[in-house]
């Protein structure tokens, strides 16, 4: 209710520049995701290795190395005369103790820890490998990796013969359960969101999973369970690869569970090529089944690099036509990834010409401004096509939550700031509600 008040206020208030525009808030984010623990395992790479205890002589050297992090005199005592460094701020090898120490002393601006995860000793040679990290409250924030090659001359203490720091650390995406997403939506002032299952990650051609269908079912069920924790805020859509033999079976299972409001398909992640008749036939079968179950469909339509008007024509004539009774929501306005003026023009022209397949066709604007990369020419073209399509068909969506992307609040602020739309046009988009949500509380 508060979201509606905000939008109505923005429509009624006289425009007073950026302040009035900033009061416009979307009612609904029609393109959003959760991020399950299984998603995290899939995309984060190998799990972190556990820290280990070192023999005292090696542990003492590592403690001294930590303490001497920015002190050339202290570092001098730890490195062998002919030591080498790979990495740092200078690409390639740095040779000689003085040069190595100078480089390391200015490598980081703050102290850091060296967390050992592996070591080996072979006579007068040894190795320690681990993570570079800093304390972050009760946890660690990982900065990168290190490998130390140690040498010993007789009974003398260990010296560092070679050091290889590698950074930055790979980005780790923490799970985003429903409660965390709700906090993000609250920060943006957005009341509700359509959460699209990411099950299609598990059964496409680009990621190997031992039992894809089991993983797909598990991911869909997790999404439904999380969304059910906030039934007045979140609406779940199931997903899968429409080219898989079990596609219609999974759609039927989702529909019969009554836990999903619709279906999400990603042609990109599923490897769908609309120029292949076999792919078109399989996707059409899924659309027909969704129509039979009265499940609306959100579809990321770009499946190949050479995506444009011919793909849109096939999509409308041969695929959308199989689902005449349900809403089909084209994700990312033109279908996803890099801006395709060709595809967007084909969609807009089809709507203008009242192509039969566009009767229930809607478009979300998720990541539109991000894909434009600040290009005013692209943004002007997008605005013109939005008007040609008709703002009543345009649904706000952000696809924002994961690392490396804007938060929902930041995504809306970017769209509001960059799109060359009037306040009234922006308010119209912000207040739109997809037909598949209008009967929901």
Tab-separated table of C-alpha atoms in Angstrom:
chain	number	residue	atom	x	y	z
A	1	UNK	CA	0.000	0.000	0.000
A	2	UNK	CA	2.789	2.453	0.861
A	3	UNK	CA	4.320	1.871	-2.596
A	4	UNK	CA	1.024	2.873	-4.226
A	5	UNK	CA	0.877	6.036	-2.157
A	6	UNK	CA	4.402	6.954	-3.246
A	7	UNK	CA	3.621	6.477	-6.922
A	8	UNK	CA	0.303	8.337	-6.752
A	9	UNK	CA	1.991	11.188	-4.919
A	10	UNK	CA	4.617	11.376	-7.628
A	11	UNK	CA	1.904	11.522	-10.293
A	12	UNK	CA	-0.025	14.231	-8.513
A	13	UNK	CA	2.843	16.398	-7.328
A	14	UNK	CA	4.069	19.246	-9.527
A	15	UNK	CA	7.468	18.559	-11.037
A	16	UNK	CA	10.196	20.332	-9.113
A	17	UNK	CA	13.187	18.707	-10.749
A	18	UNK	CA	15.222	15.917	-9.245
A	19	UNK	CA	13.511	16.051	-5.854
A	20	UNK	CA	10.085	15.254	-7.328
A	21	UNK	CA	11.597	12.598	-9.596
A	22	UNK	CA	13.313	10.945	-6.652
A	23	UNK	CA	9.919	10.352	-5.016
A	24	UNK	CA	8.827	8.054	-7.831
A	25	UNK	CA	9.182	4.445	-6.625
A	26	UNK	CA	8.206	1.202	-8.409
A	27	UNK	CA	5.405	-0.833	-6.941
A	28	UNK	CA	6.902	-4.112	-8.133
A	29	UNK	CA	10.220	-5.487	-9.319
A	30	UNK	CA	9.055	-7.864	-12.055
A	31	UNK	CA	12.492	-9.413	-12.652
A	32	UNK	CA	14.343	-10.495	-9.545
A	33	UNK	CA	16.219	-13.530	-8.229
A	34	UNK	CA	17.164	-15.277	-5.033
A	35	UNK	CA	20.509	-17.059	-4.796
A	36	UNK	CA	20.527	-20.477	-3.197
A	37	UNK	CA	23.354	-22.286	-1.400
A	38	UNK	CA	23.527	-24.606	-4.423
A	39	UNK	CA	23.896	-21.584	-6.711
A	40	UNK	CA	26.795	-20.422	-4.555
A	41	UNK	CA	28.516	-23.803	-4.819
A	42	UNK	CA	28.036	-23.717	-8.570
A	43	UNK	CA	29.487	-20.270	-9.265
A	44	UNK	CA	31.982	-19.659	-6.472
A	45	UNK	CA	34.461	-22.277	-7.607
A	46	UNK	CA	36.330	-24.633	-5.268
A	47	UNK	CA	35.540	-24.188	-1.571
A	48	UNK	CA	38.078	-22.453	0.622
A	49	UNK	CA	40.775	-24.705	2.019
A	50	UNK	CA	40.926	-24.830	5.824
A	51	UNK	CA	43.698	-23.070	7.687
A	52	UNK	CA	46.415	-25.388	9.032
A	53	UNK	CA	48.994	-25.289	11.816
A	54	UNK	CA	52.614	-25.020	10.687
A	55	UNK	CA	55.737	-26.371	12.368
A	56	UNK	CA	56.972	-23.699	14.746
A	57	UNK	CA	59.962	-22.645	12.648
A	58	UNK	CA	57.744	-22.037	9.617
A	59	UNK	CA	55.015	-20.437	11.713
A	60	UNK	CA	57.543	-18.036	13.238
A	61	UNK	CA	58.733	-16.993	9.797
A	62	UNK	CA	55.152	-16.352	8.622
A	63	UNK	CA	54.371	-14.304	11.753
A	64	UNK	CA	57.484	-12.223	11.139
A	65	UNK	CA	56.497	-11.778	7.499
A	66	UNK	CA	53.056	-10.481	8.562
A	67	UNK	CA	54.560	-8.044	11.077
A	68	UNK	CA	57.085	-6.726	8.552
A	69	UNK	CA	54.457	-6.084	5.865
A	70	UNK	CA	55.477	-2.443	5.130
A	71	UNK	CA	58.887	-2.197	6.822
A	72	UNK	CA	61.890	-2.523	4.456
A	73	UNK	CA	64.391	-3.084	7.328
A	74	UNK	CA	62.257	-5.854	8.810
A	75	UNK	CA	61.612	-7.429	5.409
A	76	UNK	CA	65.357	-7.358	4.618
A	77	UNK	CA	65.973	-9.796	7.466
A	78	UNK	CA	63.505	-12.325	6.059
A	79	UNK	CA	64.482	-12.539	2.389
A	80	UNK	CA	67.449	-14.285	0.799
A	81	UNK	CA	69.934	-12.084	-1.007
A	82	UNK	CA	69.000	-13.491	-4.443
A	83	UNK	CA	65.246	-13.666	-3.728
A	84	UNK	CA	62.634	-13.003	-6.427
A	85	UNK	CA	59.039	-11.717	-6.450
A	86	UNK	CA	56.369	-12.491	-9.037
A	87	UNK	CA	53.425	-10.139	-9.144
A	88	UNK	CA	52.861	-7.069	-7.036
A	89	UNK	CA	52.180	-3.753	-8.727
A	90	UNK	CA	54.737	-4.489	-11.436
A	91	UNK	CA	54.029	-7.252	-13.943
A	92	UNK	CA	56.641	-9.976	-14.197
A	93	UNK	CA	59.552	-10.990	-12.000
A	94	UNK	CA	61.396	-8.652	-9.631
A	95	UNK	CA	64.874	-9.943	-8.712
A	96	UNK	CA	67.190	-9.138	-5.833
A	97	UNK	CA	66.436	-8.615	-2.139
A	98	UNK	CA	66.475	-4.803	-2.228
A	99	UNK	CA	64.064	-4.570	-5.164
A	100	UNK	CA	61.776	-7.250	-3.733
A	101	UNK	CA	61.640	-5.601	-0.309
A	102	UNK	CA	60.957	-2.184	-1.832
A	103	UNK	CA	58.072	-3.553	-3.878
A	104	UNK	CA	56.522	-5.524	-1.011
A	105	UNK	CA	56.746	-2.615	1.439
A	106	UNK	CA	54.351	-0.562	-0.714
A	107	UNK	CA	52.122	-3.351	-1.992
A	108	UNK	CA	49.300	-2.915	0.532
A	109	UNK	CA	48.064	0.144	2.418
A	110	UNK	CA	47.019	-1.741	5.559
A	111	UNK	CA	48.283	-4.778	7.502
A	112	UNK	CA	47.061	-8.165	6.423
A	113	UNK	CA	47.128	-11.732	7.604
A	114	UNK	CA	48.698	-14.705	5.884
A	115	UNK	CA	46.523	-17.786	6.391
A	116	UNK	CA	48.457	-20.997	5.615
A	117	UNK	CA	46.561	-23.862	3.991
A	118	UNK	CA	49.445	-26.050	2.747
A	119	UNK	CA	53.143	-26.580	3.346
A	120	UNK	CA	55.934	-28.968	2.479
A	121	UNK	CA	59.527	-29.385	3.691
A	122	UNK	CA	62.262	-31.139	1.710
A	123	UNK	CA	65.645	-30.834	3.397
A	124	UNK	CA	66.813	-27.230	2.993
A	125	UNK	CA	63.797	-26.225	0.887
A	126	UNK	CA	60.211	-25.602	1.973
A	127	UNK	CA	56.970	-24.171	0.664
A	128	UNK	CA	53.996	-22.409	2.320
A	129	UNK	CA	50.794	-21.576	0.437
A	130	UNK	CA	47.726	-19.779	1.660
A	131	UNK	CA	45.357	-16.810	1.604
A	132	UNK	CA	45.917	-13.103	2.191
A	133	UNK	CA	43.151	-11.746	4.383
A	134	UNK	CA	42.067	-9.055	6.817
A	135	UNK	CA	39.802	-9.323	9.821
A	136	UNK	CA	36.265	-8.134	9.177
A	137	UNK	CA	34.500	-8.251	12.525
A	138	UNK	CA	34.148	-11.882	13.467
A	139	UNK	CA	35.049	-13.093	9.982
A	140	UNK	CA	37.811	-12.716	7.403
A	141	UNK	CA	37.753	-10.725	4.198
A	142	UNK	CA	39.967	-12.489	1.696
A	143	UNK	CA	42.261	-10.295	-0.393
A	144	UNK	CA	44.220	-12.815	-2.449
A	145	UNK	CA	46.649	-15.715	-2.328
A	146	UNK	CA	50.329	-16.243	-1.581
A	147	UNK	CA	53.025	-18.821	-2.108
A	148	UNK	CA	56.390	-18.685	-0.319
A	149	UNK	CA	59.371	-20.737	-1.452
A	150	UNK	CA	61.813	-20.995	1.475
A	151	UNK	CA	65.495	-21.810	1.522
A	152	UNK	CA	67.946	-22.627	4.325
A	153	UNK	CA	71.723	-22.464	4.358
A	154	UNK	CA	72.933	-25.184	6.728
A	155	UNK	CA	71.580	-24.652	10.221
A	156	UNK	CA	70.639	-21.023	9.583
A	157	UNK	CA	67.059	-19.816	9.849
A	158	UNK	CA	64.651	-20.119	6.957
A	159	UNK	CA	64.755	-17.318	4.388
A	160	UNK	CA	62.228	-16.457	1.719
A	161	UNK	CA	63.731	-17.240	-1.658
A	162	UNK	CA	60.637	-16.519	-3.727
A	163	UNK	CA	57.278	-14.955	-2.996
A	164	UNK	CA	54.224	-14.884	-5.264
A	165	UNK	CA	51.259	-12.796	-4.134
A	166	UNK	CA	48.141	-13.139	-6.320
A	167	UNK	CA	45.242	-10.760	-5.956
A	168	UNK	CA	42.487	-9.747	-5.987
A	169	UNK	CA	40.737	-12.715	-4.452
A	170	UNK	CA	38.016	-14.297	-6.545
A	171	UNK	CA	34.650	-12.760	-5.839
A	172	UNK	CA	32.548	-14.851	-3.485
A	173	UNK	CA	28.792	-14.584	-3.831
A	174	UNK	CA	26.974	-15.322	-0.597
A	175	UNK	CA	23.507	-16.892	-0.794
A	176	UNK	CA	20.584	-14.487	-1.025
A	177	UNK	CA	17.609	-16.065	0.739
A	178	UNK	CA	14.214	-14.409	0.798
A	179	UNK	CA	14.846	-12.452	4.005
A	180	UNK	CA	17.944	-10.827	2.527
A	181	UNK	CA	16.132	-9.889	-0.671
A	182	UNK	CA	13.290	-8.397	1.350
A	183	UNK	CA	15.819	-6.140	3.065
A	184	UNK	CA	17.098	-4.999	-0.334
A	185	UNK	CA	13.567	-4.315	-1.553
A	186	UNK	CA	12.797	-2.366	1.613
A	187	UNK	CA	15.887	-0.229	1.049
A	188	UNK	CA	14.591	0.544	-2.447
A	189	UNK	CA	11.040	1.206	-1.286
A	190	UNK	CA	9.745	-1.602	-3.523
A	191	UNK	CA	6.804	-3.500	-2.107
A	192	UNK	CA	6.807	-6.753	-4.106
A	193	UNK	CA	9.023	-8.796	-6.428
A	194	UNK	CA	8.757	-11.639	-8.892
A	195	UNK	CA	11.543	-14.072	-8.028
A	196	UNK	CA	12.657	-16.143	-10.994
A	197	UNK	CA	14.154	-19.520	-10.140
A	198	UNK	CA	17.695	-20.035	-11.352
A	199	UNK	CA	17.174	-23.754	-11.915
A	200	UNK	CA	18.068	-23.194	-15.581
A	201	UNK	CA	21.684	-22.776	-14.455
A	202	UNK	CA	21.848	-26.475	-13.629
A	203	UNK	CA	20.721	-28.100	-16.885
A	204	UNK	CA	22.237	-26.011	-19.645
A	205	UNK	CA	25.136	-26.947	-21.924
A	206	UNK	CA	27.676	-24.678	-20.246
A	207	UNK	CA	27.849	-26.104	-16.704
A	208	UNK	CA	28.236	-29.792	-15.918
A	209	UNK	CA	26.024	-31.173	-13.141
A	210	UNK	CA	25.958	-34.881	-12.338
A	211	UNK	CA	22.146	-35.150	-12.154
A	212	UNK	CA	20.686	-32.058	-13.846
A	213	UNK	CA	17.013	-32.861	-13.330
A	214	UNK	CA	17.474	-33.541	-9.617
A	215	UNK	CA	19.321	-30.223	-9.295
A	216	UNK	CA	16.583	-28.406	-11.226
A	217	UNK	CA	13.836	-29.805	-9.000
A	218	UNK	CA	15.779	-28.933	-5.873
A	219	UNK	CA	16.417	-25.360	-7.008
A	220	UNK	CA	12.797	-24.799	-8.000
A	221	UNK	CA	11.566	-26.173	-4.680
A	222	UNK	CA	14.014	-24.003	-2.716
A	223	UNK	CA	12.821	-20.902	-4.558
A	224	UNK	CA	9.188	-21.757	-3.832
A	225	UNK	CA	9.900	-22.417	-0.152
A	226	UNK	CA	11.743	-19.127	0.263
A	227	UNK	CA	9.087	-17.091	-1.544
A	228	UNK	CA	6.400	-18.700	0.629
A	229	UNK	CA	8.019	-17.142	3.710
A	230	UNK	CA	6.842	-13.747	2.441
A	231	UNK	CA	3.653	-14.524	0.505
A	232	UNK	CA	2.545	-10.880	0.390
A	233	UNK	CA	5.925	-9.740	-0.947
A	234	UNK	CA	7.387	-12.440	-3.212
A	235	UNK	CA	5.976	-14.409	-6.142
A	236	UNK	CA	7.912	-17.431	-7.426
A	237	UNK	CA	8.419	-18.548	-11.034
A	238	UNK	CA	9.923	-21.980	-11.772
A	239	UNK	CA	12.508	-22.596	-14.480
A	240	UNK	CA	14.373	-25.247	-16.464
A	241	UNK	CA	15.982	-25.789	-19.869
A	242	UNK	CA	13.141	-26.068	-22.414
A	243	UNK	CA	15.277	-28.303	-24.629
A	244	UNK	CA	15.492	-31.065	-22.023
A	245	UNK	CA	13.328	-34.175	-22.389
A	246	UNK	CA	11.852	-33.584	-18.932
A	247	UNK	CA	10.897	-29.945	-19.612
A	248	UNK	CA	7.137	-30.470	-19.867
A	249	UNK	CA	7.196	-32.881	-16.921
A	250	UNK	CA	8.880	-30.281	-14.730
A	251	UNK	CA	6.485	-27.580	-15.888
A	252	UNK	CA	3.576	-29.839	-14.990
A	253	UNK	CA	5.091	-30.615	-11.599
A	254	UNK	CA	5.541	-26.911	-10.887
A	255	UNK	CA	2.024	-26.068	-12.034
A	256	UNK	CA	0.403	-28.855	-10.005
A	257	UNK	CA	2.259	-27.788	-6.857
A	258	UNK	CA	0.399	-24.439	-6.912
A	259	UNK	CA	3.531	-22.785	-5.525
A	260	UNK	CA	4.538	-20.977	-8.700
A	261	UNK	CA	2.861	-18.111	-10.488
A	262	UNK	CA	4.710	-18.627	-13.743
A	263	UNK	CA	7.667	-19.916	-15.746
A	264	UNK	CA	11.099	-18.383	-16.451
A	265	UNK	CA	13.136	-19.475	-19.472
A	266	UNK	CA	16.649	-18.378	-20.407
A	267	UNK	CA	17.479	-19.143	-24.018
A	268	UNK	CA	21.039	-17.936	-23.378
A	269	UNK	CA	21.808	-20.330	-20.520
A	270	UNK	CA	19.881	-23.159	-22.179
A	271	UNK	CA	21.624	-22.855	-25.539
A	272	UNK	CA	18.422	-22.246	-27.492
A	273	UNK	CA	19.001	-21.240	-31.112
A	274	UNK	CA	15.819	-19.991	-32.751
A	275	UNK	CA	17.340	-20.596	-36.161
A	276	UNK	CA	17.295	-24.357	-35.470
A	277	UNK	CA	13.870	-25.863	-36.183
A	278	UNK	CA	14.427	-28.600	-33.618
A	279	UNK	CA	15.007	-26.059	-30.849
A	280	UNK	CA	11.962	-24.055	-31.928
A	281	UNK	CA	9.783	-27.164	-31.853
A	282	UNK	CA	10.871	-28.056	-28.317
A	283	UNK	CA	10.379	-24.527	-26.995
A	284	UNK	CA	6.988	-24.260	-28.691
A	285	UNK	CA	5.913	-27.453	-26.916
A	286	UNK	CA	6.816	-25.875	-23.553
A	287	UNK	CA	4.925	-22.663	-24.391
A	288	UNK	CA	1.864	-24.710	-25.348
A	289	UNK	CA	2.048	-26.622	-22.067
A	290	UNK	CA	2.409	-23.381	-20.097
A	291	UNK	CA	-0.627	-22.028	-21.895
A	292	UNK	CA	-2.560	-25.138	-20.932
A	293	UNK	CA	-1.692	-24.594	-17.281
A	294	UNK	CA	-2.313	-20.833	-17.589
A	295	UNK	CA	1.239	-20.050	-16.480
A	296	UNK	CA	2.679	-16.712	-17.669
A	297	UNK	CA	6.191	-16.845	-19.084
A	298	UNK	CA	9.212	-14.598	-18.571
A	299	UNK	CA	11.745	-15.273	-21.313
A	300	UNK	CA	15.329	-14.172	-21.856
A	301	UNK	CA	15.081	-14.405	-25.608
A	302	UNK	CA	18.632	-13.942	-26.821
A	303	UNK	CA	20.135	-17.368	-27.246
A	304	UNK	CA	22.927	-16.657	-29.712
A	305	UNK	CA	25.330	-13.855	-30.551
A	306	UNK	CA	23.777	-13.104	-33.953
A	307	UNK	CA	20.439	-12.199	-32.401
A	308	UNK	CA	18.098	-9.763	-34.099
A	309	UNK	CA	14.897	-9.260	-36.074
A	310	UNK	CA	14.857	-12.767	-37.646
A	311	UNK	CA	14.907	-14.292	-34.153
A	312	UNK	CA	12.062	-12.029	-33.029
A	313	UNK	CA	9.966	-13.037	-36.042
A	314	UNK	CA	10.486	-16.744	-35.334
A	315	UNK	CA	9.793	-16.175	-31.648
A	316	UNK	CA	6.489	-14.406	-32.296
A	317	UNK	CA	5.272	-16.507	-35.222
A	318	UNK	CA	6.258	-19.957	-34.041
A	319	UNK	CA	6.694	-19.848	-30.259
A	320	UNK	CA	4.583	-17.112	-28.648
A	321	UNK	CA	1.716	-18.080	-30.925
A	322	UNK	CA	1.539	-21.389	-29.030
A	323	UNK	CA	0.635	-19.536	-25.818
A	324	UNK	CA	-2.151	-17.140	-26.851
A	325	UNK	CA	-3.882	-17.049	-23.466
A	326	UNK	CA	-1.035	-16.147	-21.099
A	327	UNK	CA	1.250	-13.178	-20.597
A	328	UNK	CA	4.660	-13.504	-22.214
A	329	UNK	CA	7.148	-11.084	-20.657
A	330	UNK	CA	10.218	-10.344	-22.771
A	331	UNK	CA	13.095	-9.938	-20.326
A	332	UNK	CA	15.581	-7.087	-20.675
A	333	UNK	CA	13.281	-5.303	-23.181
A	334	UNK	CA	14.877	-6.702	-26.352
A	335	UNK	CA	15.754	-10.159	-24.982
A	336	UNK	CA	18.998	-9.794	-23.044
A	337	UNK	CA	22.707	-9.008	-23.106
A	338	UNK	CA	24.157	-6.341	-25.402
A	339	UNK	CA	21.745	-3.793	-26.838
A	340	UNK	CA	20.081	-5.037	-30.031
A	341	UNK	CA	18.392	-2.167	-31.829
A	342	UNK	CA	17.400	-4.651	-34.526
A	343	UNK	CA	15.515	-6.900	-32.103
A	344	UNK	CA	13.950	-4.020	-30.167
A	345	UNK	CA	12.739	-2.395	-33.389
A	346	UNK	CA	11.233	-5.701	-34.520
A	347	UNK	CA	9.318	-6.031	-31.247
A	348	UNK	CA	8.114	-2.429	-31.305
A	349	UNK	CA	7.033	-2.672	-34.929
A	350	UNK	CA	5.195	-5.939	-34.260
A	351	UNK	CA	3.265	-4.334	-31.405
A	352	UNK	CA	2.455	-1.277	-33.535
A	353	UNK	CA	1.246	-3.527	-36.353
A	354	UNK	CA	-0.931	-5.464	-33.881
A	355	UNK	CA	0.772	-8.785	-34.642
A	356	UNK	CA	-1.566	-11.423	-33.144
A	357	UNK	CA	1.213	-12.848	-30.943
A	358	UNK	CA	1.697	-9.469	-29.225
A	359	UNK	CA	-1.794	-9.398	-27.693
A	360	UNK	CA	-0.462	-10.494	-24.301
A	361	UNK	CA	3.154	-9.432	-24.829
A	362	UNK	CA	4.849	-7.349	-22.115
A	363	UNK	CA	8.423	-6.167	-21.663
A	364	UNK	CA	10.559	-5.683	-18.566
A	365	UNK	CA	13.365	-3.144	-18.445
A	366	UNK	CA	15.773	-5.126	-16.272
A	367	UNK	CA	19.388	-3.986	-16.852
A	368	UNK	CA	18.433	-1.767	-19.803
A	369	UNK	CA	20.440	1.206	-18.564
A	370	UNK	CA	23.333	-1.028	-17.547
A	371	UNK	CA	23.458	-2.512	-21.048
A	372	UNK	CA	23.488	0.983	-22.565
A	373	UNK	CA	26.796	1.752	-20.785
A	374	UNK	CA	25.802	5.396	-20.453
A	375	UNK	CA	25.274	5.883	-24.206
A	376	UNK	CA	22.818	8.757	-24.630
A	377	UNK	CA	22.096	7.636	-28.191
A	378	UNK	CA	21.084	4.141	-27.038
A	379	UNK	CA	19.001	5.530	-24.194
A	380	UNK	CA	17.165	7.905	-26.565
A	381	UNK	CA	16.442	4.989	-28.892
A	382	UNK	CA	15.182	2.898	-25.975
A	383	UNK	CA	12.883	5.710	-24.818
A	384	UNK	CA	11.463	6.113	-28.319
A	385	UNK	CA	10.766	2.395	-28.597
A	386	UNK	CA	9.167	2.306	-25.141
A	387	UNK	CA	6.720	4.954	-26.330
A	388	UNK	CA	6.083	3.064	-29.573
A	389	UNK	CA	5.378	-0.171	-27.681
A	390	UNK	CA	3.178	1.715	-25.221
A	391	UNK	CA	4.119	2.330	-21.617
A	392	UNK	CA	1.210	0.182	-20.386
A	393	UNK	CA	3.172	-2.873	-21.595
A	394	UNK	CA	6.426	-1.880	-19.855
A	395	UNK	CA	7.130	-3.519	-16.492
A	396	UNK	CA	9.830	-2.361	-14.135
A	397	UNK	CA	12.421	-5.011	-13.251
A	398	UNK	CA	15.974	-4.758	-11.983
A	399	UNK	CA	17.620	-8.209	-12.080
A	400	UNK	CA	19.722	-6.666	-9.297
A	401	UNK	CA	21.066	-8.328	-6.171
A	402	UNK	CA	24.182	-10.353	-6.968
A	403	UNK	CA	27.768	-9.159	-6.517
A	404	UNK	CA	28.994	-7.056	-9.395
A	405	UNK	CA	25.540	-5.711	-10.083
A	406	UNK	CA	23.689	-2.761	-8.675
A	407	UNK	CA	21.419	-3.272	-5.681
A	408	UNK	CA	17.675	-2.915	-6.362
A	409	UNK	CA	17.830	0.633	-4.976
A	410	UNK	CA	20.841	1.512	-7.129
A	411	UNK	CA	19.310	-0.076	-10.228
A	412	UNK	CA	16.130	1.979	-9.894
A	413	UNK	CA	18.120	5.150	-9.193
A	414	UNK	CA	20.158	4.544	-12.354
A	415	UNK	CA	17.070	3.902	-14.474
A	416	UNK	CA	15.311	6.971	-13.052
A	417	UNK	CA	18.366	9.165	-13.558
A	418	UNK	CA	19.506	8.024	-17.006
A	419	UNK	CA	16.363	7.253	-18.961
A	420	UNK	CA	15.200	10.292	-20.975
A	421	UNK	CA	11.599	9.969	-19.863
A	422	UNK	CA	9.285	12.568	-18.376
A	423	UNK	CA	8.227	12.279	-14.744
A	424	UNK	CA	4.770	11.195	-15.903
A	425	UNK	CA	6.242	8.472	-18.134
A	426	UNK	CA	8.529	7.258	-15.388
A	427	UNK	CA	5.634	7.176	-12.949
A	428	UNK	CA	3.536	5.184	-15.412
A	429	UNK	CA	6.208	2.487	-15.642
A	430	UNK	CA	6.754	2.501	-11.881
A	431	UNK	CA	3.045	1.958	-11.221
A	432	UNK	CA	2.502	-0.804	-13.781
A	433	UNK	CA	1.500	-4.216	-12.448
A	434	UNK	CA	1.703	-7.282	-14.642
A	435	UNK	CA	-1.672	-8.878	-15.343
A	436	UNK	CA	-0.537	-12.097	-13.678
A	437	UNK	CA	-0.208	-10.221	-10.357
A	438	UNK	CA	-3.365	-8.129	-10.390
A	439	UNK	CA	-5.506	-10.739	-8.665
A	440	UNK	CA	-2.917	-11.332	-5.948
A	441	UNK	CA	-3.263	-9.618	-2.555
